[in-house]
PDB file of C-alpha atoms in Angstrom:
ATOM      1  CA  MET A   1       0.441   0.066   0.029  1.00 41.00           C
ATOM      2  CA  SER A   2       3.060   2.109  -0.509  1.00 44.00           C
ATOM      3  CA  GLY A   3       3.434   3.250   3.174  1.00 47.00           C
ATOM      4  CA  THR A   4      -0.612   3.774   3.458  1.00 54.00           C
ATOM      5  CA  SER A   5      -2.387   2.014   6.416  1.00 59.00           C
ATOM      6  CA  SER A   6      -5.316  -0.377   5.990  1.00 64.00           C
ATOM      7  CA  PHE A   7      -7.325   2.201   8.131  1.00 65.00           C
ATOM      8  CA  GLU A   8      -6.423   5.288   5.715  1.00 82.00           C
ATOM      9  CA  LEU A   9      -7.420   3.040   2.772  1.00 86.00           C
ATOM     10  CA  LEU A  10     -10.676   2.286   4.221  1.00 86.00           C
ATOM     11  CA  ARG A  11     -11.384   5.905   4.858  1.00 85.00           C
ATOM     12  CA  PHE A  12     -10.517   6.921   1.529  1.00 85.00           C
ATOM     13  CA  LEU A  13     -12.844   4.307   0.077  1.00 85.00           C
ATOM     14  CA  ALA A  14     -15.561   5.207   2.611  1.00 83.00           C
ATOM     15  CA  ALA A  15     -15.271   8.927   1.452  1.00 82.00           C
ATOM     16  CA  SER A  16     -16.009   8.012  -2.251  1.00 81.00           C
ATOM     17  CA  PRO A  17     -19.670   8.654  -3.563  1.00 76.00           C
ATOM     18  CA  LEU A  18     -19.079   5.308  -5.136  1.00 76.00           C
ATOM     19  CA  PHE A  19     -18.354   3.223  -1.911  1.00 79.00           C
ATOM     20  CA  SER A  20     -20.479   5.673   0.808  1.00 73.00           C
ATOM     21  CA  VAL A  21     -23.130   2.935   0.957  1.00 72.00           C
ATOM     22  CA  LEU A  22     -21.058  -0.094   1.574  1.00 75.00           C
ATOM     23  CA  THR A  23     -21.242  -1.697   5.042  1.00 80.00           C
ATOM     24  CA  PRO A  24     -17.817  -2.061   6.791  1.00 85.00           C
ATOM     25  CA  ASP A  25     -17.538  -5.794   5.865  1.00 83.00           C
ATOM     26  CA  GLU A  26     -18.102  -4.634   2.193  1.00 81.00           C
ATOM     27  CA  LEU A  27     -15.627  -1.778   2.369  1.00 84.00           C
ATOM     28  CA  ASN A  28     -13.080  -4.319   3.889  1.00 87.00           C
ATOM     29  CA  ARG A  29     -13.976  -6.665   0.922  1.00 85.00           C
ATOM     30  CA  MET A  30     -13.374  -3.942  -1.488  1.00 85.00           C
ATOM     31  CA  ALA A  31      -9.972  -2.769   0.080  1.00 89.00           C
ATOM     32  CA  LEU A  32      -8.473  -6.139  -0.605  1.00 88.00           C
ATOM     33  CA  CYS A  33      -8.929  -5.274  -4.267  1.00 89.00           C
ATOM     34  CA  CYS A  34      -7.522  -1.993  -4.193  1.00 91.00           C
ATOM     35  CA  GLN A  35      -3.957  -0.283  -4.087  1.00 90.00           C
ATOM     36  CA  VAL A  36      -2.775   3.138  -3.102  1.00 90.00           C
ATOM     37  CA  LYS A  37      -0.697   4.776  -5.601  1.00 92.00           C
ATOM     38  CA  ARG A  38       1.833   7.777  -4.948  1.00 94.00           C
ATOM     39  CA  LEU A  39       2.570   9.407  -8.268  1.00 96.00           C
ATOM     40  CA  LEU A  40       4.961  12.310  -9.150  1.00 97.00           C
ATOM     41  CA  ARG A  41       4.225  15.411 -11.115  1.00 94.00           C
ATOM     42  CA  GLY A  42       4.299  13.950 -14.721  1.00 95.00           C
ATOM     43  CA  ASP A  43       4.033  10.371 -13.859  1.00 97.00           C
ATOM     44  CA  MET A  44       1.654   8.454 -16.257  1.00 97.00           C
ATOM     45  CA  VAL A  45      -1.326   6.525 -14.808  1.00 97.00           C
ATOM     46  CA  PHE A  46      -1.841   4.478 -17.739  1.00 96.00           C
ATOM     47  CA  ARG A  47      -1.263   5.025 -21.677  1.00 95.00           C
ATOM     48  CA  PHE A  48      -3.383   4.570 -24.656  1.00 94.00           C
ATOM     49  CA  GLY A  49      -3.635   0.816 -25.569  1.00 94.00           C
ATOM     50  CA  GLU A  50      -2.886  -0.583 -22.163  1.00 95.00           C
ATOM     51  CA  PRO A  51      -4.864  -3.139 -20.773  1.00 93.00           C
ATOM     52  CA  CYS A  52      -7.720  -1.718 -18.700  1.00 93.00           C
ATOM     53  CA  GLU A  53      -7.822  -3.771 -15.549  1.00 92.00           C
ATOM     54  CA  ALA A  54      -8.590  -0.832 -13.092  1.00 94.00           C
ATOM     55  CA  PHE A  55     -10.443   2.338 -12.529  1.00 92.00           C
ATOM     56  CA  TYR A  56      -9.086   5.139 -10.103  1.00 94.00           C
ATOM     57  CA  ILE A  57     -10.236   7.485  -7.437  1.00 92.00           C
ATOM     58  CA  VAL A  58      -8.195  10.608  -7.020  1.00 93.00           C
ATOM     59  CA  VAL A  59      -7.523  11.179  -2.978  1.00 91.00           C
ATOM     60  CA  THR A  60      -5.175  14.426  -3.544  1.00 91.00           C
ATOM     61  CA  GLY A  61      -3.545  16.057  -6.364  1.00 93.00           C
ATOM     62  CA  GLN A  62      -4.931  16.037 -10.063  1.00 93.00           C
ATOM     63  CA  VAL A  63      -5.065  13.791 -13.046  1.00 96.00           C
ATOM     64  CA  LYS A  64      -5.429  14.976 -16.534  1.00 95.00           C
ATOM     65  CA  LEU A  65      -7.033  12.626 -19.380  1.00 94.00           C
ATOM     66  CA  PHE A  66      -5.917  13.088 -22.626  1.00 94.00           C
ATOM     67  CA  LEU A  67      -5.608  11.998 -26.291  1.00 93.00           C
ATOM     68  CA  LEU A  68      -2.770  12.545 -28.611  1.00 89.00           C
ATOM     69  CA  SER A  69      -3.406  13.199 -32.279  1.00 84.00           C
ATOM     70  CA  PRO A  70      -1.323  11.234 -35.034  1.00 84.00           C
ATOM     71  CA  MET A  71       0.808  14.652 -35.073  1.00 84.00           C
ATOM     72  CA  GLY A  72       1.612  14.459 -31.406  1.00 81.00           C
ATOM     73  CA  GLN A  73      -0.972  17.477 -30.480  1.00 86.00           C
ATOM     74  CA  GLU A  74      -2.458  16.830 -27.077  1.00 89.00           C
ATOM     75  CA  LYS A  75      -6.122  17.291 -26.469  1.00 90.00           C
ATOM     76  CA  VAL A  76      -7.062  17.438 -22.736  1.00 91.00           C
ATOM     77  CA  ILE A  77     -10.480  15.471 -22.369  1.00 89.00           C
ATOM     78  CA  GLU A  78     -10.835  16.138 -18.664  1.00 88.00           C
ATOM     79  CA  ILE A  79      -8.799  17.225 -15.597  1.00 91.00           C
ATOM     80  CA  ILE A  80      -9.870  14.997 -12.438  1.00 91.00           C
ATOM     81  CA  SER A  81      -9.790  16.570  -8.917  1.00 88.00           C
ATOM     82  CA  PRO A  82      -9.706  14.952  -5.499  1.00 89.00           C
ATOM     83  CA  GLY A  83     -12.709  12.882  -4.613  1.00 84.00           C
ATOM     84  CA  HIS A  84     -13.652  12.066  -8.123  1.00 86.00           C
ATOM     85  CA  SER A  85     -13.109   8.770 -10.061  1.00 87.00           C
ATOM     86  CA  PHE A  86     -11.987   8.044 -13.672  1.00 90.00           C
ATOM     87  CA  ALA A  87     -11.889   5.231 -16.125  1.00 90.00           C
ATOM     88  CA  GLU A  88     -14.676   3.202 -14.575  1.00 84.00           C
ATOM     89  CA  ALA A  89     -16.731   3.493 -17.922  1.00 81.00           C
ATOM     90  CA  LEU A  90     -13.580   2.231 -19.794  1.00 84.00           C
ATOM     91  CA  MET A  91     -13.430  -0.815 -17.448  1.00 85.00           C
ATOM     92  CA  PHE A  92     -16.632  -2.189 -18.599  1.00 83.00           C
ATOM     93  CA  LEU A  93     -15.852  -2.172 -22.366  1.00 83.00           C
ATOM     94  CA  GLU A  94     -13.300  -4.956 -21.766  1.00 82.00           C
ATOM     95  CA  LYS A  95     -11.001  -3.267 -24.154  1.00 87.00           C
ATOM     96  CA  PRO A  96      -7.713  -1.479 -23.780  1.00 92.00           C
ATOM     97  CA  TYR A  97      -7.523   2.222 -22.530  1.00 92.00           C
ATOM     98  CA  ILE A  98      -8.695   4.620 -25.300  1.00 92.00           C
ATOM     99  CA  LEU A  99      -6.951   7.618 -23.701  1.00 93.00           C
ATOM    100  CA  SER A 100      -4.079   8.313 -21.444  1.00 96.00           C
ATOM    101  CA  ALA A 101      -3.964   9.471 -17.769  1.00 97.00           C
ATOM    102  CA  GLN A 102      -1.252  11.600 -16.308  1.00 97.00           C
ATOM    103  CA  ALA A 103      -0.569  13.258 -12.870  1.00 96.00           C
ATOM    104  CA  LEU A 104      -0.537  17.086 -13.044  1.00 93.00           C
ATOM    105  CA  THR A 105       0.860  17.300  -9.555  1.00 93.00           C
ATOM    106  CA  ASP A 106       2.049  15.018  -6.870  1.00 95.00           C
ATOM    107  CA  THR A 107      -1.174  12.680  -6.557  1.00 95.00           C
ATOM    108  CA  LEU A 108      -2.394   9.855  -4.363  1.00 93.00           C
ATOM    109  CA  LEU A 109      -4.706   7.638  -6.031  1.00 94.00           C
ATOM    110  CA  ILE A 110      -6.727   4.522  -5.403  1.00 93.00           C
ATOM    111  CA  GLU A 111      -6.501   1.778  -7.953  1.00 94.00           C
ATOM    112  CA  VAL A 112      -9.659  -0.200  -7.630  1.00 92.00           C
ATOM    113  CA  SER A 113      -9.059  -3.746  -9.682  1.00 92.00           C
ATOM    114  CA  LYS A 114     -11.790  -4.758 -12.257  1.00 91.00           C
ATOM    115  CA  HIS A 115     -12.011  -8.212 -10.571  1.00 89.00           C
ATOM    116  CA  GLY A 116     -12.898  -6.771  -7.220  1.00 86.00           C
ATOM    117  CA  VAL A 117     -15.695  -4.450  -9.088  1.00 86.00           C
ATOM    118  CA  PHE A 118     -17.225  -7.163 -10.944  1.00 87.00           C
ATOM    119  CA  ASN A 119     -17.450  -9.491  -7.972  1.00 86.00           C
ATOM    120  CA  GLU A 120     -19.141  -6.579  -5.838  1.00 81.00           C
ATOM    121  CA  ILE A 121     -21.815  -6.073  -8.527  1.00 83.00           C
ATOM    122  CA  GLU A 122     -22.733  -9.645  -8.607  1.00 84.00           C
ATOM    123  CA  GLN A 123     -23.303  -9.592  -4.809  1.00 80.00           C
ATOM    124  CA  ASP A 124     -24.702  -6.010  -4.288  1.00 77.00           C
ATOM    125  CA  PRO A 125     -27.178  -4.457  -6.536  1.00 77.00           C
ATOM    126  CA  ARG A 126     -26.770  -1.034  -4.873  1.00 76.00           C
ATOM    127  CA  PHE A 127     -23.177  -1.187  -5.805  1.00 76.00           C
ATOM    128  CA  SER A 128     -24.030  -1.528  -9.573  1.00 78.00           C
ATOM    129  CA  ARG A 129     -26.584   1.460  -9.275  1.00 78.00           C
ATOM    130  CA  HIS A 130     -23.658   3.540  -7.693  1.00 73.00           C
ATOM    131  CA  MET A 131     -21.464   2.461 -10.614  1.00 74.00           C
ATOM    132  CA  LEU A 132     -24.119   3.361 -13.004  1.00 78.00           C
ATOM    133  CA  ALA A 133     -24.754   6.807 -11.543  1.00 75.00           C
ATOM    134  CA  GLY A 134     -21.344   7.793 -11.484  1.00 69.00           C
ATOM    135  CA  ILE A 135     -20.939   6.569 -15.449  1.00 74.00           C
ATOM    136  CA  SER A 136     -24.109   8.719 -16.091  1.00 75.00           C
ATOM    137  CA  ARG A 137     -22.659  11.666 -14.475  1.00 71.00           C
ATOM    138  CA  ARG A 138     -19.706  11.566 -16.526  1.00 67.00           C
ATOM    139  CA  LEU A 139     -21.690  10.970 -19.654  1.00 74.00           C
ATOM    140  CA  HIS A 140     -23.991  14.148 -18.959  1.00 70.00           C
ATOM    141  CA  GLY A 141     -20.893  16.146 -18.180  1.00 68.00           C
ATOM    142  CA  LEU A 142     -19.497  15.079 -21.755  1.00 68.00           C
ATOM    143  CA  ILE A 143     -22.619  16.043 -23.481  1.00 71.00           C
ATOM    144  CA  GLN A 144     -22.583  19.484 -21.874  1.00 68.00           C
ATOM    145  CA  ASP A 145     -19.047  19.880 -23.246  1.00 67.00           C
ATOM    146  CA  VAL A 146     -20.178  19.081 -26.664  1.00 68.00           C
ATOM    147  CA  GLU A 147     -22.946  21.648 -26.303  1.00 65.00           C
ATOM    148  CA  SER A 148     -20.763  24.372 -25.031  1.00 60.00           C
ATOM    149  CA  TYR A 149     -18.308  23.663 -28.053  1.00 62.00           C
ATOM    150  CA  ALA A 150     -20.781  23.737 -30.663  1.00 63.00           C
ATOM    151  CA  LEU A 151     -23.046  26.672 -29.105  1.00 58.00           C
ATOM    152  CA  ARG A 152     -20.825  28.847 -27.071  1.00 76.00           C
ATOM    153  CA  SER A 153     -17.927  31.120 -28.452  1.00 86.00           C
ATOM    154  CA  GLY A 154     -14.556  30.736 -27.022  1.00 87.00           C
ATOM    155  CA  MET A 155     -15.052  33.659 -24.611  1.00 90.00           C
ATOM    156  CA  GLN A 156     -18.189  32.484 -23.418  1.00 88.00           C
ATOM    157  CA  ARG A 157     -16.642  28.880 -22.776  1.00 87.00           C
ATOM    158  CA  LEU A 158     -13.628  30.618 -20.937  1.00 91.00           C
ATOM    159  CA  ILE A 159     -16.082  32.773 -18.709  1.00 90.00           C
ATOM    160  CA  GLY A 160     -18.312  29.907 -17.916  1.00 87.00           C
ATOM    161  CA  TYR A 161     -15.036  27.827 -16.816  1.00 87.00           C
ATOM    162  CA  LEU A 162     -14.125  30.756 -14.459  1.00 90.00           C
ATOM    163  CA  LEU A 163     -17.893  30.895 -12.893  1.00 88.00           C
ATOM    164  CA  ARG A 164     -18.344  27.245 -12.969  1.00 82.00           C
ATOM    165  CA  ASP A 165     -18.605  26.957  -9.181  1.00 77.00           C
ATOM    166  CA  VAL A 166     -20.120  30.501  -8.677  1.00 77.00           C
ATOM    167  CA  ASP A 167     -23.695  30.848  -7.475  1.00 70.00           C
ATOM    168  CA  LEU A 168     -25.178  33.316  -9.730  1.00 66.00           C
ATOM    169  CA  GLY A 169     -28.728  33.370  -8.212  1.00 60.00           C
ATOM    170  CA  ALA A 170     -30.635  36.419  -7.491  1.00 50.00           C
ATOM    171  CA  ASP A 171     -29.723  36.088  -3.664  1.00 52.00           C
ATOM    172  CA  SER A 172     -26.042  35.835  -4.079  1.00 54.00           C
ATOM    173  CA  THR A 173     -24.433  38.874  -2.498  1.00 61.00           C
ATOM    174  CA  ALA A 174     -20.889  38.058  -3.222  1.00 71.00           C
ATOM    175  CA  ASN A 175     -19.432  39.875  -6.236  1.00 82.00           C
ATOM    176  CA  THR A 176     -15.724  38.944  -6.100  1.00 86.00           C
ATOM    177  CA  ARG A 177     -13.934  35.598  -5.984  1.00 87.00           C
ATOM    178  CA  THR A 178     -10.584  34.056  -6.569  1.00 91.00           C
ATOM    179  CA  VAL A 179     -10.385  31.096  -8.715  1.00 90.00           C
ATOM    180  CA  THR A 180      -7.240  29.082  -8.850  1.00 89.00           C
ATOM    181  CA  LEU A 181      -6.546  27.232 -12.210  1.00 88.00           C
ATOM    182  CA  PRO A 182      -5.724  23.591 -11.491  1.00 84.00           C
ATOM    183  CA  ALA A 183      -3.092  23.168 -14.253  1.00 84.00           C
ATOM    184  CA  SER A 184      -1.232  25.290 -16.499  1.00 87.00           C
ATOM    185  CA  LYS A 185      -2.869  27.840 -18.824  1.00 88.00           C
ATOM    186  CA  ALA A 186      -2.261  25.728 -21.812  1.00 89.00           C
ATOM    187  CA  THR A 187      -3.910  22.536 -20.437  1.00 89.00           C
ATOM    188  CA  ILE A 188      -7.026  24.650 -19.293  1.00 90.00           C
ATOM    189  CA  ALA A 189      -6.913  25.962 -22.779  1.00 90.00           C
ATOM    190  CA  SER A 190      -6.825  22.259 -24.275  1.00 88.00           C
ATOM    191  CA  ARG A 191      -9.565  21.335 -22.048  1.00 86.00           C
ATOM    192  CA  LEU A 192     -11.878  24.120 -23.369  1.00 88.00           C
ATOM    193  CA  SER A 193     -10.883  23.266 -27.049  1.00 86.00           C
ATOM    194  CA  LEU A 194      -8.899  26.685 -27.203  1.00 90.00           C
ATOM    195  CA  THR A 195      -5.416  27.451 -28.333  1.00 90.00           C
ATOM    196  CA  PRO A 196      -3.137  28.661 -25.757  1.00 90.00           C
ATOM    197  CA  GLU A 197      -2.812  32.047 -27.682  1.00 93.00           C
ATOM    198  CA  TYR A 198      -6.526  32.515 -27.633  1.00 93.00           C
ATOM    199  CA  PHE A 199      -6.746  31.620 -24.059  1.00 92.00           C
ATOM    200  CA  SER A 200      -4.352  34.233 -23.154  1.00 93.00           C
ATOM    201  CA  ARG A 201      -5.573  36.741 -25.279  1.00 93.00           C
ATOM    202  CA  VAL A 202      -9.449  36.355 -23.887  1.00 93.00           C
ATOM    203  CA  LEU A 203      -7.700  36.675 -20.169  1.00 94.00           C
ATOM    204  CA  HIS A 204      -6.004  39.808 -20.966  1.00 93.00           C
ATOM    205  CA  GLU A 205      -8.917  41.292 -22.628  1.00 94.00           C
ATOM    206  CA  LEU A 206     -11.053  40.504 -19.548  1.00 94.00           C
ATOM    207  CA  GLU A 207      -8.297  42.206 -17.339  1.00 93.00           C
ATOM    208  CA  SER A 208      -8.118  45.159 -19.393  1.00 93.00           C
ATOM    209  CA  ASN A 209     -11.915  45.606 -18.876  1.00 93.00           C
ATOM    210  CA  GLN A 210     -11.311  45.359 -15.012  1.00 93.00           C
ATOM    211  CA  LEU A 211     -13.292  42.033 -14.748  1.00 93.00           C
ATOM    212  CA  ILE A 212     -10.695  39.961 -13.499  1.00 93.00           C
ATOM    213  CA  HIS A 213      -7.007  40.596 -12.396  1.00 94.00           C
ATOM    214  CA  ILE A 214      -4.413  37.825 -13.086  1.00 93.00           C
ATOM    215  CA  ASP A 215      -2.015  36.544 -10.482  1.00 92.00           C
ATOM    216  CA  LYS A 216      -0.182  33.588 -11.837  1.00 88.00           C
ATOM    217  CA  ARG A 217      -2.705  30.884 -11.515  1.00 87.00           C
ATOM    218  CA  ASP A 218      -4.920  32.877  -9.259  1.00 91.00           C
ATOM    219  CA  ILE A 219      -7.558  34.759 -11.286  1.00 93.00           C
ATOM    220  CA  HIS A 220      -9.416  37.366  -9.118  1.00 93.00           C
ATOM    221  CA  LEU A 221     -12.935  37.891 -10.378  1.00 93.00           C
ATOM    222  CA  LEU A 222     -13.453  41.559  -9.634  1.00 92.00           C
ATOM    223  CA  ASP A 223     -17.083  41.749 -10.812  1.00 90.00           C
ATOM    224  CA  ILE A 224     -18.857  38.485 -10.984  1.00 90.00           C
ATOM    225  CA  GLN A 225     -22.247  39.765 -12.267  1.00 87.00           C
ATOM    226  CA  ARG A 226     -20.697  41.801 -14.913  1.00 89.00           C
ATOM    227  CA  LEU A 227     -18.532  39.019 -16.123  1.00 91.00           C
ATOM    228  CA  ALA A 228     -21.127  36.726 -16.213  1.00 88.00           C
ATOM    229  CA  SER A 229     -23.189  38.982 -18.920  1.00 87.00           C
ATOM    230  CA  TYR A 230     -19.821  39.912 -20.726  1.00 87.00           C
ATOM    231  CA  GLY A 231     -19.682  38.617 -24.324  1.00 66.00           C
ATOM    232  CA  ASP A 232     -23.165  37.373 -24.003  1.00 67.00           C
ATOM    233  CA  PRO A 233     -24.740  38.120 -27.744  1.00 56.00           C
ATOM    234  CA  SER A 234     -28.077  38.767 -26.113  1.00 51.00           C
TER     235      SER A 234
END
């Protein structure tokens, strides 16, 4: 377990939405099929074409899921943050990984074996429902991404990303906030299907209009309400 105790592994599993409904006995059974992996920044979790024998839960750190074009150009599909899982849908395809995963920072992962998951599904319908719910959330997110790319401008996509965790309701009183980019600007740009140059240009346009202030990876939102409507064609 790479220096991680059985107690810590059980605690990590219990905190995951996929495993939160399991009894202590069921958690202990799942823990036998899990490993804790510590990765340094830049380490690969898996590569395109490798056998898919597990899925993963991020405990600390961040992981990017990406594809490489035949010319070697990288397209970031998703950035996975602590508490979230990835590759569970791929595991059910019974095919090799169709993308690659790499640690963006020093990262702690739980590797959950396919064998353990399949055994638990056979014994507990609740676990099967949780797996389906997790996969459905991922599919919903991908559909939203496609909709965003097709119907929203690059400016709107970037603003939407900065405001993704902001409550824009009428009763919201806070009009400032700081957002820390979880990865390099080039990585975020790829995630939003923007070029790094366009990404930087839009950020500086927003800053010149006193909507944000850029401090390395910290983006200070100076006027959330005005930012939300900026670039809106309506």
